[in-house]
Amino acid sequence: QIATEPQEEALGFYNSWSKPRMEFLGSGDSFSAICLFFGEQLWEELQVPIGLIESTWGGTIVEAWSSPEALEYCGVTDNGVDDGQNHNNYLWNAMIHPLLKMTIQGAIWYQGEQNAGYPGEYEGHNRDLYTCTFSTMIESWRQEWSTATRGDADRKFPFGFVQLAPFTNQRDSLAWPQLRWHQTADVGYVPNDIMENVFMATAVDDDIDLHPKNKRLPASRLAWAATHLVYGMTERPLTGPLLMAVSFKNTERTSIVVTFSENLDPVLVEEDRFMVCCLASTDECDQVAYGEGWQGVTIEGMYSDNAVEVSTASACSTYSGLAYLWLETPCSGEVSCPLYASDEYHLPVVPWKSDVDLSLCPLSTAYTGQPIPILETGELFLLRDTQSGCHDTCLAHPECHYYQWYDPLSNGNANKCFLLASQNEDLVNEEFLQYGAKRCDLTPSDPLDIFFETFGDGSGNGGRDSFSPEYVEALTASIQSEDLFYAGLHQEAANLIDSIWDKFPAGTNMWGPIMGESGKHGEKNSDPYSLLRMVDDMNRFRLDGDVPDKPKYYATITVVMAKADTVLPTSWDDFDLSTGFLKPNSGVRKVVGFNDHMTADNHRVIYDSLRTWIAYIEDAVAEGQIKFTLRVIESDDPVQCDFSLKDEGQIGKFSISCHYPFSNVMDNLPDDVLETTKWYFMAYPYIPKELTNYTDFQGLHDFEDINAAWGGTGGCCGGKVMWFGNEMGWTGENTDNLLGDFRYFTEVETRLWWAGLQQHELYHYLFSLYPEFHLEDEGHQWFDHSKWPEDFDGLYEKDYFHEALYKRLLLADIPPYEKIL
């Protein structure tokens, strides 16, 4: 059935509740075999009645089963494929919405072909959006079902799906392997951070047919995963063996060892089961015929019980990715793929792809060279878990030009990272050694170069000549010392910071002109003093402190991203001057989402912004006794935000209030989030960005005319700490006014801005824990130097924090690591 509007009652059923009788199953309107076999196996495992409802229509797109709000979130702008069952929302309206009042335990799903397309016949529909549309449909169903049943249906009810089966042997299009990847939100497995409480059964090794006949194969795999994930029967498998590591056995990278999470049956040696990407990126390889981008490589055999060895000698010499089963029909028939778990369940390794990062500047021939001693240890190497970590260490060290890194599979040198100041002519030929240069064409530009070029107004020395030499030196040292800290080069970082303190002593008025110059060139207020102070404190702990073998406590910080539900004014006439609020039935209601920078690369901007703040707490404040995990979740519930006039009875300026403490969002977070989170951040969109097309508001300036400030500190969820603010503090700013002229922060701005901002907010909280020290009897009392304790040295806010930490907090009877959690 289809419907143009959501229906409250189902428009028709083929059958009422019934036992699965043979005469019913054999009729033309028979029940889904996968659904029936899944329920049958659950009954056998659980010995409780299982009720099954089938709501299906073959050959349909995911958009037809999705609500309008879910499609809007993913940026779907078309109406679907036709005016029937493949029109957006029509099946949601007729075949899902009427069921929302029924409490369900979970759902299983088998769909994707119509979005993937049938090469040569039908190009598919919104395949590139499936990563979003599928995962968002799941979350939308959960939210709607939970709301309609008043919480009886779990807000995170389990959702299982079948990964696409094989179809034809064509190799001109890679639409189906792309769709399989998108079914997992481009992760390769479920559950994952994007698709929580989701399970999967791959059918990639079912018989080769659009409708594979062996329905028990995927049904059994679904049931095993469900009994593991939902019912706690962990002896059943949730997934097959997962990719754990890709190791290069030689520097030419012609021999690869691929390691998995569990033991495997002996590998079936066949061609075109593993493949490498011979173009610049795996996305580019996906857009061309197999053989032009992806090229098959040879399985050599088992390397160990859970690893296989692959030779790339027959393919390109330089490749940007490695994949497994990256074809529409990658195996020769039912249960005939190369890799399966060696246990009784015999689950296959599912299709995956993995990028090979060429920005690490790997070189095909390794040489010896002049080693750089590590000052803290006196050794000629550090231990780094990844080649990326070793390369980052080389990038941070000013004298490093080449590096040698030994893979964990190396016999005797596992994880060792050697930094070289130069190379000589002596070759090194060792297994599992990777050799690389500090920089190459693919290395990202130095963030300091980007900063000075962006704000240097075209002046000499890469823009640096527009700034004072003192500012350039201080800013450069702040960023470089932070890089050295994360590279594990603590003494090198200390030496650099000490050289700056020698030239510009901490806590003296020599810093006044340097701090005063920040923000004068169009950049976000980029004061290097805050970051230098923080890195100095946490680095000194790593050098001189009593670093424990392991933390005493583990804690989670959760960043909750919530869209904003608001009514946007379209002109000043929409405001009621007597109340200051919008007039009834005026304006445009909209749920405002985030800019792309907030969600890109798995919310990387959030992790980058909070990295040093978290490290400062862990090392300088908590003395290594707390280890934090940062988690980012996107809430389905929006914060409620209201516009009002900033000045009573006057137009020209407005404020936006988003109803702290955001109870409608926080109270609906999943139980596991509420139970495990110690501190919260609430991030919501910058709503004024939606007003750039309305003439009355285009001349308004942030902060001066618009009170939609960054945010602040508060509490929620039973006394837990919450920091909150809009996306402007994370990603960028309007450079002048609401004319749509928006720019993203450079990396340097983000690192400096967040250091100062969050240290300030942190100490509000710390001082509240120690009222006996009278460090903030009045709000921001440190701004009045006459109220500083007599034994505190320095002039600036960050000096006050430094002194408070070392002369009060760390000397308290109850140390901060016991108090702050």
Coordinates of C-alpha atoms in Angstrom, one line a residue, residues 186-549:
D186 CA 31.2 3.2 5.5
V187 CA 32.8 1.4 8.5
G188 CA 32.7 -2.2 7.2
Y189 CA 31.0 -3.8 10.2
V190 CA 28.2 -3.3 12.7
P191 CA 27.5 -2.3 15.4
N192 CA 29.7 0.8 15.2
D193 CA 29.6 4.3 16.6
I194 CA 27.2 5.5 13.9
M195 CA 25.0 2.4 13.9
E196 CA 24.5 1.4 17.5
N197 CA 22.7 -1.8 18.5
V198 CA 22.6 -2.8 14.8
F199 CA 23.6 -6.3 13.6
M200 CA 24.2 -7.7 10.1
A201 CA 24.2 -11.0 8.2
T202 CA 26.2 -10.9 5.0
A203 CA 24.8 -12.7 2.0
V204 CA 27.8 -12.1 -0.2
D205 CA 28.5 -15.8 -0.3
D206 CA 24.9 -16.9 -1.0
D207 CA 24.0 -18.5 -4.3
I208 CA 24.4 -16.1 -7.2
D209 CA 20.9 -14.7 -7.8
L210 CA 19.0 -11.5 -7.2
H211 CA 16.8 -13.6 -4.9
P212 CA 19.1 -16.3 -3.5
K213 CA 17.2 -19.5 -2.8
N214 CA 19.1 -20.4 0.4
K215 CA 17.2 -18.1 2.8
R216 CA 18.3 -20.0 5.8
L217 CA 21.9 -18.9 5.4
P218 CA 21.4 -15.2 6.1
A219 CA 18.5 -16.0 8.5
S220 CA 20.7 -18.1 10.7
R221 CA 23.4 -15.5 10.7
L222 CA 20.9 -12.8 11.6
A223 CA 19.6 -15.0 14.5
W224 CA 23.0 -15.7 15.8
A225 CA 23.9 -12.0 15.9
A226 CA 20.6 -11.1 17.5
T227 CA 20.9 -13.7 20.3
H228 CA 24.4 -12.4 21.0
L229 CA 23.6 -8.7 20.8
V230 CA 20.1 -8.6 22.2
Y231 CA 19.8 -11.6 24.5
G232 CA 23.3 -11.9 25.8
M233 CA 24.1 -15.3 24.4
T234 CA 27.7 -14.4 23.7
E235 CA 28.7 -17.9 22.7
R236 CA 26.8 -17.1 19.4
P237 CA 28.8 -15.0 17.0
L238 CA 27.9 -11.3 16.4
T239 CA 30.2 -11.0 13.4
G240 CA 32.7 -13.0 11.4
P241 CA 36.4 -12.3 11.7
L242 CA 37.1 -8.6 11.5
L243 CA 40.1 -6.9 9.9
M244 CA 42.6 -6.0 12.6
A245 CA 45.8 -4.9 10.7
V246 CA 47.4 -4.5 7.3
S247 CA 51.2 -5.1 7.6
F248 CA 53.7 -4.5 4.8
K249 CA 56.4 -7.2 4.8
N250 CA 58.8 -5.3 2.7
T251 CA 59.5 -1.7 1.8
E252 CA 58.4 -2.2 -1.8
R253 CA 55.0 -3.2 -0.4
T254 CA 54.7 -6.1 -2.8
S255 CA 54.0 -8.5 0.2
I256 CA 51.2 -7.8 2.6
V257 CA 50.1 -9.7 5.7
V258 CA 46.4 -9.1 6.6
T259 CA 45.5 -10.0 10.2
F260 CA 42.0 -10.7 11.5
S261 CA 40.3 -10.8 14.9
E262 CA 40.0 -14.6 15.1
N263 CA 41.4 -17.8 13.7
L264 CA 40.5 -18.7 10.1
D265 CA 39.9 -21.9 8.2
P266 CA 42.8 -22.5 5.7
V267 CA 42.4 -19.9 3.0
L268 CA 41.0 -20.8 -0.4
V269 CA 43.6 -19.5 -2.8
E270 CA 41.8 -17.7 -5.7
E271 CA 42.5 -14.7 -7.8
D272 CA 40.6 -11.4 -7.6
R273 CA 39.5 -11.9 -4.0
F274 CA 41.9 -9.3 -2.6
M275 CA 42.5 -6.1 -4.7
V276 CA 44.5 -2.9 -4.5
C277 CA 43.5 0.6 -5.7
C278 CA 45.8 1.9 -8.4
L279 CA 44.4 5.4 -8.4
A280 CA 44.8 8.3 -6.0
S281 CA 42.0 7.2 -3.7
T282 CA 39.6 4.3 -3.2
D283 CA 36.7 6.6 -4.0
E284 CA 38.2 7.2 -7.4
C285 CA 38.7 3.4 -7.9
D286 CA 35.0 2.9 -7.1
Q287 CA 34.0 5.1 -10.0
V288 CA 35.7 3.1 -12.8
A289 CA 35.5 -0.4 -14.1
Y290 CA 37.3 -3.2 -12.2
G291 CA 40.9 -3.4 -13.6
E292 CA 41.1 0.3 -14.4
G293 CA 41.2 1.3 -10.7
W294 CA 40.9 -1.8 -8.5
Q295 CA 43.3 -4.6 -9.6
G296 CA 43.3 -8.1 -8.3
V297 CA 46.3 -9.4 -6.3
T298 CA 47.4 -12.9 -5.4
I299 CA 46.7 -14.8 -2.2
E300 CA 49.9 -16.6 -1.2
G301 CA 48.5 -18.6 1.7
M302 CA 48.2 -18.5 5.5
Y303 CA 50.8 -16.4 7.4
S304 CA 49.4 -17.6 10.8
D305 CA 46.2 -19.0 12.2
N306 CA 44.5 -15.5 11.9
A307 CA 46.5 -13.9 9.1
V308 CA 46.9 -14.4 5.3
E309 CA 49.7 -13.3 3.1
V310 CA 49.0 -11.5 -0.2
S311 CA 51.3 -10.6 -3.1
T312 CA 50.7 -7.4 -5.1
A313 CA 53.5 -8.1 -7.6
S314 CA 51.0 -8.6 -10.4
A315 CA 49.3 -5.2 -9.8
C316 CA 50.5 -1.5 -9.7
S317 CA 53.6 -0.6 -7.8
T318 CA 52.0 2.2 -5.9
Y319 CA 48.5 1.8 -4.5
S320 CA 46.2 3.9 -2.2
G321 CA 44.0 1.1 -0.8
L322 CA 43.5 -2.6 -0.2
A323 CA 40.1 -4.3 -0.4
Y324 CA 38.5 -7.7 0.0
L325 CA 35.6 -9.1 -2.1
W326 CA 35.1 -5.7 -3.8
L327 CA 33.0 -6.9 -6.7
E328 CA 29.2 -7.4 -7.3
T329 CA 29.8 -11.2 -7.3
P330 CA 33.2 -11.8 -5.7
C331 CA 32.9 -15.5 -5.0
S332 CA 32.2 -18.5 -7.2
G333 CA 29.1 -19.7 -5.4
E334 CA 27.4 -20.6 -2.1
V335 CA 29.8 -20.5 0.9
S336 CA 32.8 -20.4 -1.4
C337 CA 34.7 -17.2 -0.4
P338 CA 38.3 -17.5 0.7
L339 CA 38.1 -16.6 4.4
Y340 CA 35.8 -18.1 7.1
A341 CA 36.1 -18.4 10.8
S342 CA 37.4 -21.7 12.0
D343 CA 34.7 -22.2 14.6
E344 CA 31.5 -24.2 14.2
Y345 CA 29.5 -21.2 12.9
H346 CA 31.9 -20.7 9.9
L347 CA 31.0 -17.0 9.4
P348 CA 32.7 -15.3 6.5
V349 CA 35.0 -12.3 6.5
V350 CA 32.7 -9.6 5.0
P351 CA 33.7 -7.2 2.2
W352 CA 35.9 -4.4 3.3
K353 CA 38.3 -1.7 2.1
S354 CA 41.1 0.0 3.8
D355 CA 43.0 3.2 2.7
V356 CA 46.8 3.1 2.4
D357 CA 48.0 6.5 3.6
L358 CA 50.5 7.7 1.1
S359 CA 50.8 11.0 2.9
L360 CA 53.1 9.1 5.3
C361 CA 55.7 9.5 2.5
P362 CA 56.7 5.8 2.3
L363 CA 59.9 5.0 0.2
S364 CA 60.4 1.7 -1.5
T365 CA 64.1 1.5 -0.5
A366 CA 65.3 1.8 3.1
Y367 CA 68.7 3.3 4.1
T368 CA 70.6 3.8 7.3
G369 CA 71.3 7.3 8.4
Q370 CA 72.3 9.6 11.3
P371 CA 70.0 8.6 14.2
I372 CA 68.5 11.3 16.5
P373 CA 68.8 10.5 20.2
I374 CA 65.6 10.9 22.2
L375 CA 66.6 13.4 25.0
E376 CA 64.3 12.1 27.7
T377 CA 65.5 8.5 27.5
G378 CA 68.8 8.7 25.7
E379 CA 67.6 5.9 23.4
L380 CA 67.8 6.1 19.6
F381 CA 64.1 5.1 19.2
L382 CA 60.6 5.6 20.6
L383 CA 57.8 3.0 20.6
R384 CA 55.0 3.9 18.2
D385 CA 52.0 1.6 17.6
T386 CA 51.5 2.8 14.0
Q387 CA 53.5 4.1 11.1
S388 CA 51.4 7.2 11.2
G389 CA 52.5 7.8 14.8
C390 CA 56.2 7.5 13.8
H391 CA 55.7 9.8 10.9
D392 CA 54.0 12.4 13.1
T393 CA 57.0 12.2 15.5
C394 CA 59.3 12.9 12.6
L395 CA 57.1 15.8 11.5
A396 CA 57.3 17.3 15.0
H397 CA 61.1 17.0 15.4
P398 CA 62.9 19.9 13.7
E399 CA 66.0 17.8 12.9
C400 CA 64.2 14.7 11.5
H401 CA 64.2 14.1 7.7
Y402 CA 63.6 10.4 7.5
Y403 CA 62.1 7.7 9.7
Q404 CA 62.2 3.9 10.1
W405 CA 59.3 2.1 11.7
Y406 CA 59.0 -1.6 12.5
D407 CA 55.5 -3.2 12.3
P408 CA 54.2 -5.1 15.4
L409 CA 54.9 -8.3 13.4
S410 CA 58.6 -7.6 13.3
N411 CA 60.7 -10.1 15.2
G412 CA 62.8 -8.2 17.7
N413 CA 62.0 -4.6 16.8
A414 CA 58.2 -4.4 17.0
N415 CA 56.9 -0.8 17.1
K416 CA 60.3 0.8 17.2
C417 CA 60.4 4.2 15.6
F418 CA 63.8 5.6 14.6
L419 CA 64.2 9.3 13.6
L420 CA 67.0 10.1 11.1
A421 CA 68.6 13.5 10.5
S422 CA 70.0 12.2 7.2
Q423 CA 70.4 9.1 5.1
N424 CA 73.5 7.4 3.7
E425 CA 74.1 4.9 1.0
D426 CA 73.8 1.7 3.1
L427 CA 70.7 -0.3 2.4
V428 CA 68.5 -1.9 5.1
N429 CA 66.7 -5.0 4.1
E430 CA 64.5 -6.3 7.0
E431 CA 61.1 -7.8 7.2
F432 CA 58.2 -5.5 8.4
L433 CA 60.3 -2.4 8.2
Q434 CA 58.8 0.8 6.7
Y435 CA 61.0 3.6 5.7
G436 CA 59.8 7.1 4.8
A437 CA 60.6 10.8 4.4
K438 CA 59.4 13.6 6.6
R439 CA 57.6 15.4 3.8
C440 CA 56.4 14.6 0.3
D441 CA 53.9 16.0 -2.2
L442 CA 50.9 14.4 -0.3
T443 CA 51.9 15.7 3.1
P444 CA 49.4 18.3 4.4
S445 CA 50.7 21.8 4.6
D446 CA 52.2 23.0 7.9
P447 CA 49.4 24.5 9.9
L448 CA 51.6 27.4 10.8
D449 CA 52.3 28.2 7.2
I450 CA 48.5 28.1 6.5
F451 CA 47.8 30.5 9.4
F452 CA 50.4 33.1 8.4
E453 CA 49.5 32.9 4.7
T454 CA 45.8 33.3 5.5
F455 CA 46.2 36.4 7.7
G456 CA 49.5 37.8 6.5
D457 CA 48.0 40.0 3.8
G458 CA 50.4 38.8 1.2
S459 CA 53.5 40.0 3.0
G460 CA 56.9 38.5 2.9
N461 CA 58.2 35.4 4.6
G462 CA 54.9 33.5 4.0
G463 CA 52.8 36.3 5.5
R464 CA 54.9 36.4 8.7
D465 CA 56.2 39.9 8.0
S466 CA 52.7 41.3 8.8
F467 CA 53.2 40.2 12.4
S468 CA 55.7 41.3 15.0
P469 CA 58.7 39.0 15.3
E470 CA 57.9 38.4 18.9
Y471 CA 54.4 37.2 18.1
V472 CA 55.6 35.0 15.3
E473 CA 58.2 33.4 17.6
A474 CA 55.8 32.9 20.5
L475 CA 53.0 31.5 18.3
T476 CA 55.3 29.2 16.5
A477 CA 56.7 27.8 19.8
S478 CA 53.3 27.2 21.2
I479 CA 52.2 25.1 18.2
Q480 CA 55.5 23.3 17.9
S481 CA 55.8 22.5 21.6
E482 CA 52.3 21.0 21.5
D483 CA 53.3 18.8 18.5
L484 CA 56.4 17.7 20.4
F485 CA 54.4 16.8 23.4
Y486 CA 52.1 14.5 21.4
A487 CA 55.0 13.0 19.7
G488 CA 56.3 11.9 23.0
L489 CA 59.4 14.2 22.7
H490 CA 58.9 15.7 26.2
Q491 CA 62.4 17.0 26.8
E492 CA 62.5 18.5 23.3
A493 CA 59.2 20.3 24.1
A494 CA 60.5 21.5 27.5
N495 CA 63.7 22.9 25.9
L496 CA 61.6 24.8 23.3
I497 CA 59.3 26.3 25.9
D498 CA 62.2 27.2 28.2
S499 CA 63.8 29.1 25.3
I500 CA 60.7 31.2 25.0
W501 CA 60.5 31.8 28.8
D502 CA 64.1 32.9 28.7
K503 CA 63.3 35.5 26.0
F504 CA 59.9 36.5 27.3
P505 CA 59.6 35.5 31.0
A506 CA 56.3 34.0 32.0
G507 CA 54.0 36.3 34.0
T508 CA 55.7 39.5 33.0
N509 CA 54.5 42.5 31.0
M510 CA 56.7 41.4 28.1
W511 CA 53.7 39.3 27.1
G512 CA 51.3 42.3 27.0
P513 CA 52.2 43.4 23.4
I514 CA 52.2 39.7 22.2
M515 CA 48.8 39.0 23.6
G516 CA 47.5 42.3 22.5
E517 CA 48.4 41.5 18.9
S518 CA 46.3 38.4 18.7
G519 CA 43.1 38.9 16.7
K520 CA 44.3 42.1 15.0
H521 CA 44.7 40.5 11.5
G522 CA 41.3 39.1 11.0
E523 CA 42.0 35.8 12.8
K524 CA 40.1 34.5 15.8
N525 CA 41.7 35.7 19.0
S526 CA 44.8 33.6 18.8
D527 CA 46.8 34.2 21.9
P528 CA 49.8 31.8 22.2
Y529 CA 50.3 32.4 25.9
S530 CA 47.4 30.1 27.0
L531 CA 48.6 27.2 25.0
L532 CA 52.2 27.6 26.1
R533 CA 51.2 27.6 29.8
M534 CA 49.1 24.5 29.4
V535 CA 51.7 22.5 27.4
D536 CA 54.4 23.5 29.9
D537 CA 52.3 22.2 32.8
M538 CA 51.3 18.9 31.3
N539 CA 54.7 18.3 29.8
R540 CA 56.5 18.9 33.0
F541 CA 54.4 16.3 34.7
R542 CA 55.4 13.8 32.0
L543 CA 59.1 14.7 32.7
D544 CA 59.2 15.2 36.4
G545 CA 56.0 13.9 37.9
D546 CA 55.1 10.6 39.5
V547 CA 53.5 9.0 36.4
P548 CA 51.5 6.0 37.4
D549 CA 51.7 2.7 35.6

